[in-house]
Structure formats: structure tokens, C-alpha cells
Amino acid sequence: FRLHATPLEEADREKGGVVVLLRDVTERKKLDDMRSEFVANVSHELRTPLTSIRGFLETLLDGALDDRETARHFLEIMSAETERLTRLIDDLLDLSKIEERRVVHRWQPVDMIDVISRVLSMFRPQAREKNITLLSRLPSGLPVVQGDPDMLAQVLINLVDNALKYTPGGGQVTVSAAAADGRLEVSVADTGVGIPAESLPRIFERFYRVDKARSRELGGIGIGLAIVKHIIRAHGGKIQVESTPGRGSVFSFTLPAGEGAATLM
Ligand code: ADP
């Protein structure tokens, strides 16, 4: 709490006393801390690929350029790092647009079965390559929801992408949808590495990763789930996660069903 004491105006002074204002600044302090942590995280994440690119550039300039094969190898790494930087910046821009509610919405009735099917076909080649079975349980006659189809697709993309990333070959990823009490429930279940109980409450924070090294290796920077949470919230929905380390995870979200289920952004 911050204490403000202001003497009363000249005319009132004879009556004596001060006006005391109590204001809760703990919220603001928390926000400031989060902001500094965010900036520190972003700077670190941007610097890592840049340091690597600079290292390879210097080695090339120092003579490695003359060895064609080495040069090609270094350039490939630099290209991958550049891609990672681009992805990081794109994700950051997406997240800040969503957080500041600056996204243009195409608010309309959405058939989630369409969205899910589209996203699943997008990921089929990747699943096949990793030898992961990609299944869906989509009953007919599900209610439509109200929302932005591209943003809802983004939710599925991030969840399925994670499920495939954190599931070893031979595993299974299942996307299901069901109607429940005027809501539509969608879940993405995997048979992957799972998430330790102590990490579960933090999993939707920006930049939170259970295992930084592993996640970075997989191209992750810890923003995907923060984006998911914001989109679901903007649609008046809820998201939750259950997980057993070594067995797998289930991310499920609900959305208000029906054409009148519009929420304001
Ligand atoms: P990232 O880009 O690192 O995947 P996310 O925000 O999408 O970032 O996820 C945050 C962290 O949550 C990941 O780094 C990973 O540790 C964990 N995680 C997310 N989805 C899964 C999953 N399906 N199985 C296991 N761990 C997961």
C-alpha cells in the first residue's frame, strides 16, 4: 500500500487535519515485475540465436568459408537460427496483439468440426514422419460456437503441435469434441512425456517451459500456451490441463455453444 497525505486547502486548514488516501500499489508492482521479467526473457531469447549466428559468421570470415562443406553446414545452422528468430518475433507480435485486443475479429458462427479437421490434415505429414497416430473423435450434430475461426484454429494448432512435440514416436494424439451443458468441449490428448504436477499451474504463463533445453531443441519458446489461453478467454471459454508424467497430457477447453453465444472482446 502507498500512503498519500495531502494537507487540506488553505480555507479548510483552520479545521485542521489532512486527507489520507490509501491506494493498493501491490497490483501495479506485480505488473511492473512481470513486465521486467518479460523484457529480460525476450532479450535472452533473441540473443541466443543471434550469438550463435554471429559465432558461425565469424568462423566463416576467419577462413571456414574456404572449405565448401563446412561453410554449407554453418550456413544451414545459421538459416535454422534465423528461422527461429523470425518465429519468435512472429509469436511475440501475435501475443501482444491478442493481449492488447488489437486483432481484427471475424466474429461468426463456427463449426469446430471443420476447424479441427482442417488442423488435423495440416499435421498428418508431421505425425506420420514421427510415427505418431493422429486420431479424432468427432461425433456429428455438435453445436456451433461463436468466434473467430482463424483464432480458434490457432488454438488447435498450438495444442496439437505441442502434443506432437512432446510425444515420442510410436505414441498417439487424439482430438475429441463433445457437447456438454450448453458448451462445446474440445480436448487434445497425448501419450507423451507429461508435465510434472508442480509445473501445471505455470504452464500457461508466457515463456514458461518445463525443460528449457529440451523445449528449445524442439523449437519451443514458451509462448504457444499463453496465446491459447488468451484466445480461449476472449471467446468466453475455459481451458484446463491434466497430466501424468511419463504417461501423457490432456488439454481440454470449453466454449459457449450456440449462435447467440457471442462474447465481447
Ligand atoms: P513451447 O513453445 O515451449 O512448446 P508452450 O507455451 O506451448 O511453449 O508450452 C509451455 C511448456 O509446456 C512447454 O515448454 C512444455 O514444457 C510444456 N508442454 C506443453 N504442452 C505439452 C504436452 N502436450 N506435453 C508435455 N509438455 C507440454
PDB file of C-alpha atoms and ligand atoms in Angstrom:
ATOM      1  CA  PHE A   1       0.000   0.000   0.000  1.00  0.00           C
ATOM      2  CA  ARG A   2       1.111   3.536  -0.696  1.00  0.00           C
ATOM      3  CA  LEU A   3       0.114   6.293   1.676  1.00  0.00           C
ATOM      4  CA  HIS A   4      -0.751   9.747   0.340  1.00  0.00           C
ATOM      5  CA  ALA A   5      -1.225  12.565   2.812  1.00  0.00           C
ATOM      6  CA  THR A   6      -2.363  15.873   1.361  1.00  0.00           C
ATOM      7  CA  PRO A   7      -2.863  18.957   3.551  1.00  0.00           C
ATOM      8  CA  LEU A   8      -6.338  20.407   3.214  1.00  0.00           C
ATOM      9  CA  GLU A   9      -6.835  23.517   1.075  1.00  0.00           C
ATOM     10  CA  GLU A  10      -5.935  26.840   2.660  1.00  0.00           C
ATOM     11  CA  ALA A  11      -9.545  27.672   3.562  1.00  0.00           C
ATOM     12  CA  ASP A  12     -10.074  24.386   5.358  1.00  0.00           C
ATOM     13  CA  ARG A  13      -6.817  24.493   7.193  1.00  0.00           C
ATOM     14  CA  GLU A  14      -8.206  26.017  10.363  1.00  0.00           C
ATOM     15  CA  LYS A  15     -10.402  22.970  10.686  1.00  0.00           C
ATOM     16  CA  GLY A  16      -7.131  21.059  10.788  1.00  0.00           C
ATOM     17  CA  GLY A  17      -6.275  17.592   9.507  1.00  0.00           C
ATOM     18  CA  VAL A  18      -5.181  16.004   6.261  1.00  0.00           C
ATOM     19  CA  VAL A  19      -6.852  13.885   3.648  1.00  0.00           C
ATOM     20  CA  VAL A  20      -5.391  10.422   3.671  1.00  0.00           C
ATOM     21  CA  LEU A  21      -5.517   8.281   0.522  1.00  0.00           C
ATOM     22  CA  LEU A  22      -4.749   4.608   0.650  1.00  0.00           C
ATOM     23  CA  ARG A  23      -4.056   3.021  -2.671  1.00  0.00           C
ATOM     24  CA  ASP A  24      -3.243  -0.547  -3.473  1.00  0.00           C
ATOM     25  CA  VAL A  25       0.015  -0.477  -5.368  1.00  0.00           C
ATOM     26  CA  THR A  26       0.789  -4.156  -4.955  1.00  0.00           C
ATOM     27  CA  GLU A  27      -1.082  -4.914  -8.220  1.00  0.00           C
ATOM     28  CA  ARG A  28       0.943  -2.327 -10.084  1.00  0.00           C
ATOM     29  CA  LYS A  29       4.183  -3.628  -8.562  1.00  0.00           C
ATOM     30  CA  LYS A  30       3.291  -7.132  -9.690  1.00  0.00           C
ATOM     31  CA  LEU A  31       2.597  -5.888 -13.222  1.00  0.00           C
ATOM     32  CA  ASP A  32       5.901  -3.989 -13.297  1.00  0.00           C
ATOM     33  CA  ASP A  33       7.770  -7.079 -12.125  1.00  0.00           C
ATOM     34  CA  MET A  34       6.071  -9.183 -14.783  1.00  0.00           C
ATOM     35  CA  ARG A  35       6.972  -6.616 -17.415  1.00  0.00           C
ATOM     36  CA  SER A  36      10.660  -6.564 -16.450  1.00  0.00           C
ATOM     37  CA  GLU A  37      10.743 -10.342 -16.356  1.00  0.00           C
ATOM     38  CA  PHE A  38       9.125 -10.389 -19.797  1.00  0.00           C
ATOM     39  CA  VAL A  39      11.689  -7.980 -21.257  1.00  0.00           C
ATOM     40  CA  ALA A  40      14.533  -9.970 -19.705  1.00  0.00           C
ATOM     41  CA  ASN A  41      13.102 -13.173 -21.165  1.00  0.00           C
ATOM     42  CA  VAL A  42      12.611 -11.699 -24.627  1.00  0.00           C
ATOM     43  CA  SER A  43      16.112 -10.251 -24.673  1.00  0.00           C
ATOM     44  CA  HIS A  44      17.564 -13.578 -23.679  1.00  0.00           C
ATOM     45  CA  GLU A  45      15.556 -15.466 -26.276  1.00  0.00           C
ATOM     46  CA  LEU A  46      16.570 -13.023 -29.020  1.00  0.00           C
ATOM     47  CA  ARG A  47      20.193 -13.043 -28.025  1.00  0.00           C
ATOM     48  CA  THR A  48      20.649 -16.816 -28.063  1.00  0.00           C
ATOM     49  CA  PRO A  49      20.118 -17.326 -31.805  1.00  0.00           C
ATOM     50  CA  LEU A  50      21.953 -14.066 -32.583  1.00  0.00           C
ATOM     51  CA  THR A  51      25.012 -15.176 -30.609  1.00  0.00           C
ATOM     52  CA  SER A  52      25.039 -18.438 -32.477  1.00  0.00           C
ATOM     53  CA  ILE A  53      24.664 -16.731 -35.876  1.00  0.00           C
ATOM     54  CA  ARG A  54      27.471 -14.285 -35.052  1.00  0.00           C
ATOM     55  CA  GLY A  55      29.735 -17.136 -33.952  1.00  0.00           C
ATOM     56  CA  PHE A  56      29.283 -19.012 -37.203  1.00  0.00           C
ATOM     57  CA  LEU A  57      29.692 -15.824 -39.253  1.00  0.00           C
ATOM     58  CA  GLU A  58      32.982 -15.058 -37.567  1.00  0.00           C
ATOM     59  CA  THR A  59      34.242 -18.570 -38.102  1.00  0.00           C
ATOM     60  CA  LEU A  60      33.297 -18.328 -41.770  1.00  0.00           C
ATOM     61  CA  LEU A  61      35.092 -14.989 -42.149  1.00  0.00           C
ATOM     62  CA  ASP A  62      38.126 -16.411 -40.349  1.00  0.00           C
ATOM     63  CA  GLY A  63      38.612 -18.910 -43.129  1.00  0.00           C
ATOM     64  CA  ALA A  64      35.991 -21.633 -42.794  1.00  0.00           C
ATOM     65  CA  LEU A  65      34.455 -20.152 -45.946  1.00  0.00           C
ATOM     66  CA  ASP A  66      37.200 -21.824 -47.999  1.00  0.00           C
ATOM     67  CA  ASP A  67      36.005 -25.257 -47.012  1.00  0.00           C
ATOM     68  CA  ARG A  68      32.848 -25.635 -49.036  1.00  0.00           C
ATOM     69  CA  GLU A  69      31.347 -28.433 -46.981  1.00  0.00           C
ATOM     70  CA  THR A  70      31.949 -26.762 -43.616  1.00  0.00           C
ATOM     71  CA  ALA A  71      30.652 -23.485 -44.998  1.00  0.00           C
ATOM     72  CA  ARG A  72      27.455 -25.135 -46.195  1.00  0.00           C
ATOM     73  CA  HIS A  73      26.931 -26.787 -42.816  1.00  0.00           C
ATOM     74  CA  PHE A  74      27.408 -23.489 -40.970  1.00  0.00           C
ATOM     75  CA  LEU A  75      25.064 -21.687 -43.333  1.00  0.00           C
ATOM     76  CA  GLU A  76      22.407 -24.311 -42.727  1.00  0.00           C
ATOM     77  CA  ILE A  77      22.640 -23.760 -38.983  1.00  0.00           C
ATOM     78  CA  MET A  78      22.503 -20.013 -39.480  1.00  0.00           C
ATOM     79  CA  SER A  79      19.444 -20.407 -41.641  1.00  0.00           C
ATOM     80  CA  ALA A  80      17.706 -22.515 -38.975  1.00  0.00           C
ATOM     81  CA  GLU A  81      18.591 -19.963 -36.303  1.00  0.00           C
ATOM     82  CA  THR A  82      17.253 -17.147 -38.465  1.00  0.00           C
ATOM     83  CA  GLU A  83      14.021 -19.059 -38.854  1.00  0.00           C
ATOM     84  CA  ARG A  84      13.813 -19.452 -35.096  1.00  0.00           C
ATOM     85  CA  LEU A  85      14.285 -15.715 -34.639  1.00  0.00           C
ATOM     86  CA  THR A  86      11.557 -14.975 -37.135  1.00  0.00           C
ATOM     87  CA  ARG A  87       9.201 -17.399 -35.433  1.00  0.00           C
ATOM     88  CA  LEU A  88       9.961 -15.883 -32.048  1.00  0.00           C
ATOM     89  CA  ILE A  89       9.229 -12.383 -33.284  1.00  0.00           C
ATOM     90  CA  ASP A  90       6.029 -13.505 -35.041  1.00  0.00           C
ATOM     91  CA  ASP A  91       4.840 -15.225 -31.865  1.00  0.00           C
ATOM     92  CA  LEU A  92       5.638 -12.162 -29.768  1.00  0.00           C
ATOM     93  CA  LEU A  93       3.718  -9.928 -32.156  1.00  0.00           C
ATOM     94  CA  ASP A  94       0.752 -12.321 -32.119  1.00  0.00           C
ATOM     95  CA  LEU A  95       0.746 -12.459 -28.355  1.00  0.00           C
ATOM     96  CA  SER A  96       0.943  -8.700 -27.884  1.00  0.00           C
ATOM     97  CA  LYS A  97      -1.800  -8.132 -30.470  1.00  0.00           C
ATOM     98  CA  ILE A  98      -4.045 -10.611 -28.700  1.00  0.00           C
ATOM     99  CA  GLU A  99      -3.209  -9.243 -25.271  1.00  0.00           C
ATOM    100  CA  GLU A 100      -3.902  -5.692 -26.360  1.00  0.00           C
ATOM    101  CA  ARG A 101      -7.030  -6.853 -28.146  1.00  0.00           C
ATOM    102  CA  ARG A 102      -5.854  -5.273 -31.368  1.00  0.00           C
ATOM    103  CA  VAL A 103      -6.707  -8.266 -33.506  1.00  0.00           C
ATOM    104  CA  VAL A 104      -9.329  -7.839 -36.167  1.00  0.00           C
ATOM    105  CA  HIS A 105     -12.045 -10.326 -35.466  1.00  0.00           C
ATOM    106  CA  ARG A 106     -14.126 -12.135 -37.932  1.00  0.00           C
ATOM    107  CA  TRP A 107     -16.752 -12.959 -35.331  1.00  0.00           C
ATOM    108  CA  GLN A 108     -19.105 -15.543 -36.789  1.00  0.00           C
ATOM    109  CA  PRO A 109     -20.763 -18.916 -36.150  1.00  0.00           C
ATOM    110  CA  VAL A 110     -18.010 -21.534 -36.304  1.00  0.00           C
ATOM    111  CA  ASP A 111     -18.311 -25.271 -36.852  1.00  0.00           C
ATOM    112  CA  MET A 112     -15.445 -26.587 -34.738  1.00  0.00           C
ATOM    113  CA  ILE A 113     -15.523 -29.938 -36.548  1.00  0.00           C
ATOM    114  CA  ASP A 114     -14.420 -28.090 -39.694  1.00  0.00           C
ATOM    115  CA  VAL A 115     -11.685 -26.294 -37.816  1.00  0.00           C
ATOM    116  CA  ILE A 116     -10.437 -29.491 -36.164  1.00  0.00           C
ATOM    117  CA  SER A 117     -10.466 -31.459 -39.431  1.00  0.00           C
ATOM    118  CA  ARG A 118      -8.524 -28.736 -41.207  1.00  0.00           C
ATOM    119  CA  VAL A 119      -5.894 -28.569 -38.475  1.00  0.00           C
ATOM    120  CA  LEU A 120      -5.574 -32.361 -38.311  1.00  0.00           C
ATOM    121  CA  SER A 121      -4.940 -32.660 -42.030  1.00  0.00           C
ATOM    122  CA  MET A 122      -2.279 -29.988 -41.675  1.00  0.00           C
ATOM    123  CA  PHE A 123      -0.427 -32.095 -39.107  1.00  0.00           C
ATOM    124  CA  ARG A 124      -0.811 -35.526 -40.746  1.00  0.00           C
ATOM    125  CA  PRO A 125       2.535 -35.477 -42.581  1.00  0.00           C
ATOM    126  CA  GLN A 126       4.365 -34.431 -39.416  1.00  0.00           C
ATOM    127  CA  ALA A 127       2.651 -37.170 -37.371  1.00  0.00           C
ATOM    128  CA  ARG A 128       3.455 -39.803 -39.977  1.00  0.00           C
ATOM    129  CA  GLU A 129       7.082 -38.725 -40.088  1.00  0.00           C
ATOM    130  CA  LYS A 130       7.311 -39.112 -36.295  1.00  0.00           C
ATOM    131  CA  ASN A 131       5.332 -42.360 -36.329  1.00  0.00           C
ATOM    132  CA  ILE A 132       2.596 -40.924 -34.115  1.00  0.00           C
ATOM    133  CA  THR A 133      -1.006 -41.998 -34.635  1.00  0.00           C
ATOM    134  CA  LEU A 134      -3.232 -38.949 -35.039  1.00  0.00           C
ATOM    135  CA  LEU A 135      -6.829 -39.812 -34.129  1.00  0.00           C
ATOM    136  CA  SER A 136     -10.053 -37.867 -33.873  1.00  0.00           C
ATOM    137  CA  ARG A 137     -13.351 -38.500 -32.139  1.00  0.00           C
ATOM    138  CA  LEU A 138     -15.823 -36.095 -33.653  1.00  0.00           C
ATOM    139  CA  PRO A 139     -19.496 -37.000 -33.212  1.00  0.00           C
ATOM    140  CA  SER A 140     -21.987 -35.462 -35.619  1.00  0.00           C
ATOM    141  CA  GLY A 141     -24.588 -32.910 -34.611  1.00  0.00           C
ATOM    142  CA  LEU A 142     -22.342 -30.820 -32.383  1.00  0.00           C
ATOM    143  CA  PRO A 143     -23.470 -27.247 -31.704  1.00  0.00           C
ATOM    144  CA  VAL A 144     -21.758 -24.337 -33.435  1.00  0.00           C
ATOM    145  CA  VAL A 145     -19.841 -21.800 -31.397  1.00  0.00           C
ATOM    146  CA  GLN A 146     -19.454 -18.098 -31.920  1.00  0.00           C
ATOM    147  CA  GLY A 147     -15.980 -16.826 -32.596  1.00  0.00           C
ATOM    148  CA  ASP A 148     -13.127 -16.124 -34.936  1.00  0.00           C
ATOM    149  CA  PRO A 149     -12.348 -19.256 -36.981  1.00  0.00           C
ATOM    150  CA  ASP A 150      -8.696 -18.339 -37.526  1.00  0.00           C
ATOM    151  CA  MET A 151      -8.065 -17.766 -33.848  1.00  0.00           C
ATOM    152  CA  LEU A 152      -9.826 -20.973 -32.892  1.00  0.00           C
ATOM    153  CA  ALA A 153      -7.704 -22.796 -35.478  1.00  0.00           C
ATOM    154  CA  GLN A 154      -4.635 -21.216 -33.850  1.00  0.00           C
ATOM    155  CA  VAL A 155      -5.644 -22.772 -30.517  1.00  0.00           C
ATOM    156  CA  LEU A 156      -5.847 -26.225 -32.081  1.00  0.00           C
ATOM    157  CA  ILE A 157      -2.606 -25.706 -33.985  1.00  0.00           C
ATOM    158  CA  ASN A 158      -0.701 -24.804 -30.817  1.00  0.00           C
ATOM    159  CA  LEU A 159      -2.170 -27.694 -28.811  1.00  0.00           C
ATOM    160  CA  VAL A 160      -1.650 -30.348 -31.497  1.00  0.00           C
ATOM    161  CA  ASP A 161       1.813 -29.006 -32.267  1.00  0.00           C
ATOM    162  CA  ASN A 162       2.753 -29.379 -28.584  1.00  0.00           C
ATOM    163  CA  ALA A 163       1.177 -32.819 -28.340  1.00  0.00           C
ATOM    164  CA  LEU A 164       3.282 -33.992 -31.306  1.00  0.00           C
ATOM    165  CA  LYS A 165       6.400 -32.264 -29.998  1.00  0.00           C
ATOM    166  CA  TYR A 166       6.228 -33.789 -26.534  1.00  0.00           C
ATOM    167  CA  THR A 167       5.183 -37.296 -27.581  1.00  0.00           C
ATOM    168  CA  PRO A 168       7.828 -39.833 -28.592  1.00  0.00           C
ATOM    169  CA  GLY A 169       7.478 -41.942 -31.750  1.00  0.00           C
ATOM    170  CA  GLY A 170       5.001 -44.801 -31.503  1.00  0.00           C
ATOM    171  CA  GLY A 171       2.641 -42.660 -29.403  1.00  0.00           C
ATOM    172  CA  GLN A 172      -0.829 -41.383 -30.005  1.00  0.00           C
ATOM    173  CA  VAL A 173      -2.506 -37.971 -30.188  1.00  0.00           C
ATOM    174  CA  THR A 174      -6.301 -37.806 -30.055  1.00  0.00           C
ATOM    175  CA  VAL A 175      -8.504 -34.781 -30.669  1.00  0.00           C
ATOM    176  CA  SER A 176     -12.076 -35.143 -29.407  1.00  0.00           C
ATOM    177  CA  ALA A 177     -15.121 -32.906 -29.303  1.00  0.00           C
ATOM    178  CA  ALA A 178     -18.344 -33.275 -27.343  1.00  0.00           C
ATOM    179  CA  ALA A 179     -21.340 -31.213 -26.293  1.00  0.00           C
ATOM    180  CA  ALA A 180     -21.711 -30.622 -22.566  1.00  0.00           C
ATOM    181  CA  ASP A 181     -24.329 -28.404 -20.819  1.00  0.00           C
ATOM    182  CA  GLY A 182     -24.691 -25.773 -23.493  1.00  0.00           C
ATOM    183  CA  ARG A 183     -20.973 -25.787 -24.097  1.00  0.00           C
ATOM    184  CA  LEU A 184     -18.700 -27.410 -26.584  1.00  0.00           C
ATOM    185  CA  GLU A 185     -15.751 -29.277 -25.157  1.00  0.00           C
ATOM    186  CA  VAL A 186     -12.650 -29.983 -27.224  1.00  0.00           C
ATOM    187  CA  SER A 187      -9.699 -31.959 -25.930  1.00  0.00           C
ATOM    188  CA  VAL A 188      -6.260 -32.828 -27.211  1.00  0.00           C
ATOM    189  CA  ALA A 189      -4.830 -35.903 -25.502  1.00  0.00           C
ATOM    190  CA  ASP A 190      -1.357 -37.331 -25.983  1.00  0.00           C
ATOM    191  CA  THR A 191       0.617 -40.285 -24.698  1.00  0.00           C
ATOM    192  CA  GLY A 192       3.754 -38.189 -24.312  1.00  0.00           C
ATOM    193  CA  VAL A 193       6.219 -37.189 -21.638  1.00  0.00           C
ATOM    194  CA  GLY A 194       3.623 -35.474 -19.447  1.00  0.00           C
ATOM    195  CA  ILE A 195       4.036 -32.450 -17.183  1.00  0.00           C
ATOM    196  CA  PRO A 196       5.152 -32.582 -13.539  1.00  0.00           C
ATOM    197  CA  ALA A 197       2.428 -31.549 -11.070  1.00  0.00           C
ATOM    198  CA  GLU A 198       4.394 -28.556  -9.796  1.00  0.00           C
ATOM    199  CA  SER A 199       4.641 -27.121 -13.331  1.00  0.00           C
ATOM    200  CA  LEU A 200       0.944 -27.434 -14.165  1.00  0.00           C
ATOM    201  CA  PRO A 201      -0.155 -24.132 -12.590  1.00  0.00           C
ATOM    202  CA  ARG A 202       2.510 -22.223 -14.557  1.00  0.00           C
ATOM    203  CA  ILE A 203       2.176 -23.877 -17.921  1.00  0.00           C
ATOM    204  CA  PHE A 204       0.041 -21.059 -19.454  1.00  0.00           C
ATOM    205  CA  GLU A 205       2.476 -18.289 -18.479  1.00  0.00           C
ATOM    206  CA  ARG A 206       4.445 -16.645 -21.262  1.00  0.00           C
ATOM    207  CA  PHE A 207       7.933 -18.102 -21.562  1.00  0.00           C
ATOM    208  CA  TYR A 208       7.302 -20.821 -19.012  1.00  0.00           C
ATOM    209  CA  ARG A 209       8.852 -24.104 -20.084  1.00  0.00           C
ATOM    210  CA  VAL A 210       9.239 -27.256 -18.059  1.00  0.00           C
ATOM    211  CA  ASP A 211      12.586 -28.116 -19.550  1.00  0.00           C
ATOM    212  CA  LYS A 212      14.185 -25.154 -21.272  1.00  0.00           C
ATOM    213  CA  ALA A 213      16.865 -27.127 -23.037  1.00  0.00           C
ATOM    214  CA  ARG A 214      14.530 -29.780 -24.399  1.00  0.00           C
ATOM    215  CA  SER A 215      11.870 -27.282 -25.357  1.00  0.00           C
ATOM    216  CA  ARG A 216      14.360 -25.049 -27.183  1.00  0.00           C
ATOM    217  CA  GLU A 217      15.730 -28.041 -29.026  1.00  0.00           C
ATOM    218  CA  LEU A 218      12.178 -28.696 -30.202  1.00  0.00           C
ATOM    219  CA  GLY A 219      11.863 -25.096 -31.333  1.00  0.00           C
ATOM    220  CA  GLY A 220       9.733 -24.034 -28.382  1.00  0.00           C
ATOM    221  CA  ILE A 221       9.956 -20.683 -26.662  1.00  0.00           C
ATOM    222  CA  GLY A 222       7.076 -20.986 -24.223  1.00  0.00           C
ATOM    223  CA  ILE A 223       4.566 -18.683 -25.851  1.00  0.00           C
ATOM    224  CA  GLY A 224       2.149 -21.098 -27.520  1.00  0.00           C
ATOM    225  CA  LEU A 225       0.049 -21.836 -24.455  1.00  0.00           C
ATOM    226  CA  ALA A 226      -0.096 -18.170 -23.414  1.00  0.00           C
ATOM    227  CA  ILE A 227      -1.630 -17.419 -26.818  1.00  0.00           C
ATOM    228  CA  VAL A 228      -4.044 -20.348 -26.395  1.00  0.00           C
ATOM    229  CA  LYS A 229      -5.191 -19.100 -23.000  1.00  0.00           C
ATOM    230  CA  HIS A 230      -5.839 -15.577 -24.273  1.00  0.00           C
ATOM    231  CA  ILE A 231      -7.822 -16.728 -27.282  1.00  0.00           C
ATOM    232  CA  ILE A 232      -9.984 -19.083 -25.229  1.00  0.00           C
ATOM    233  CA  ARG A 233     -10.605 -16.377 -22.667  1.00  0.00           C
ATOM    234  CA  ALA A 234     -11.562 -13.899 -25.395  1.00  0.00           C
ATOM    235  CA  HIS A 235     -14.152 -16.436 -26.558  1.00  0.00           C
ATOM    236  CA  GLY A 236     -15.673 -16.705 -23.097  1.00  0.00           C
ATOM    237  CA  GLY A 237     -14.255 -20.198 -22.659  1.00  0.00           C
ATOM    238  CA  LYS A 238     -12.073 -22.036 -20.191  1.00  0.00           C
ATOM    239  CA  ILE A 239      -9.028 -24.248 -20.620  1.00  0.00           C
ATOM    240  CA  GLN A 240      -7.569 -26.832 -18.299  1.00  0.00           C
ATOM    241  CA  VAL A 241      -4.849 -29.447 -18.338  1.00  0.00           C
ATOM    242  CA  GLU A 242      -4.396 -32.809 -16.698  1.00  0.00           C
ATOM    243  CA  SER A 243      -1.184 -34.716 -16.941  1.00  0.00           C
ATOM    244  CA  THR A 244       0.687 -37.718 -15.645  1.00  0.00           C
ATOM    245  CA  PRO A 245       4.460 -37.589 -16.081  1.00  0.00           C
ATOM    246  CA  GLY A 246       5.581 -40.426 -18.309  1.00  0.00           C
ATOM    247  CA  ARG A 247       2.011 -41.219 -19.399  1.00  0.00           C
ATOM    248  CA  GLY A 248       0.728 -38.160 -21.205  1.00  0.00           C
ATOM    249  CA  SER A 249      -1.332 -34.975 -21.042  1.00  0.00           C
ATOM    250  CA  VAL A 250      -4.864 -33.854 -21.851  1.00  0.00           C
ATOM    251  CA  PHE A 251      -5.575 -30.218 -22.667  1.00  0.00           C
ATOM    252  CA  SER A 252      -9.305 -29.504 -22.816  1.00  0.00           C
ATOM    253  CA  PHE A 253     -11.200 -26.307 -23.393  1.00  0.00           C
ATOM    254  CA  THR A 254     -14.874 -25.434 -23.412  1.00  0.00           C
ATOM    255  CA  LEU A 255     -16.596 -22.744 -25.443  1.00  0.00           C
ATOM    256  CA  PRO A 256     -20.119 -21.408 -25.022  1.00  0.00           C
ATOM    257  CA  ALA A 257     -22.246 -23.138 -27.664  1.00  0.00           C
ATOM    258  CA  GLY A 258     -24.904 -21.675 -29.902  1.00  0.00           C
ATOM    259  CA  GLU A 259     -25.139 -18.775 -32.335  1.00  0.00           C
ATOM    260  CA  GLY A 260     -26.077 -16.362 -29.582  1.00  0.00           C
ATOM    261  CA  ALA A 261     -23.029 -17.239 -27.560  1.00  0.00           C
ATOM    262  CA  ALA A 262     -21.113 -14.169 -28.665  1.00  0.00           C
ATOM    263  CA  THR A 263     -18.755 -12.561 -26.191  1.00  0.00           C
ATOM    264  CA  LEU A 264     -17.235  -9.145 -26.448  1.00  0.00           C
ATOM    265  CA  MET A 265     -13.530  -8.655 -26.891  1.00  0.00           C
TER     266      MET A 265
HETATM  267  P1  ADP B   1       6.737 -24.181 -26.139  1.00  0.00           P
HETATM  268  O1  ADP B   1       6.894 -23.255 -27.297  1.00  0.00           O
HETATM  269  O2  ADP B   1       7.962 -24.275 -25.295  1.00  0.00           O
HETATM  270  O3  ADP B   1       6.168 -25.520 -26.507  1.00  0.00           O
HETATM  271  P2  ADP B   1       4.197 -23.618 -24.839  1.00  0.00           P
HETATM  272  O4  ADP B   1       3.695 -22.371 -24.223  1.00  0.00           O
HETATM  273  O5  ADP B   1       3.434 -24.147 -25.983  1.00  0.00           O
HETATM  274  O6  ADP B   1       5.704 -23.379 -25.213  1.00  0.00           O
HETATM  275  O7  ADP B   1       4.293 -24.718 -23.714  1.00  0.00           O
HETATM  276  C1  ADP B   1       4.929 -24.405 -22.498  1.00  0.00           C
HETATM  277  C2  ADP B   1       5.585 -25.620 -21.913  1.00  0.00           C
HETATM  278  O8  ADP B   1       4.585 -26.559 -21.511  1.00  0.00           O
HETATM  279  C3  ADP B   1       6.460 -26.409 -22.877  1.00  0.00           C
HETATM  280  O9  ADP B   1       7.759 -25.897 -22.901  1.00  0.00           O
HETATM  281  C4  ADP B   1       6.421 -27.806 -22.297  1.00  0.00           C
HETATM  282  O10 ADP B   1       7.352 -27.899 -21.257  1.00  0.00           O
HETATM  283  C5  ADP B   1       5.043 -27.882 -21.688  1.00  0.00           C
HETATM  284  N1  ADP B   1       4.056 -28.578 -22.551  1.00  0.00           N
HETATM  285  C6  ADP B   1       3.125 -28.020 -23.344  1.00  0.00           C
HETATM  286  N2  ADP B   1       2.363 -28.947 -23.955  1.00  0.00           N
HETATM  287  C7  ADP B   1       2.825 -30.132 -23.540  1.00  0.00           C
HETATM  288  C8  ADP B   1       2.456 -31.507 -23.794  1.00  0.00           C
HETATM  289  N3  ADP B   1       1.448 -31.819 -24.628  1.00  0.00           N
HETATM  290  N4  ADP B   1       3.158 -32.483 -23.162  1.00  0.00           N
HETATM  291  C9  ADP B   1       4.164 -32.173 -22.311  1.00  0.00           C
HETATM  292  N5  ADP B   1       4.561 -30.914 -22.030  1.00  0.00           N
HETATM  293  C10 ADP B   1       3.910 -29.909 -22.628  1.00  0.00           C
END
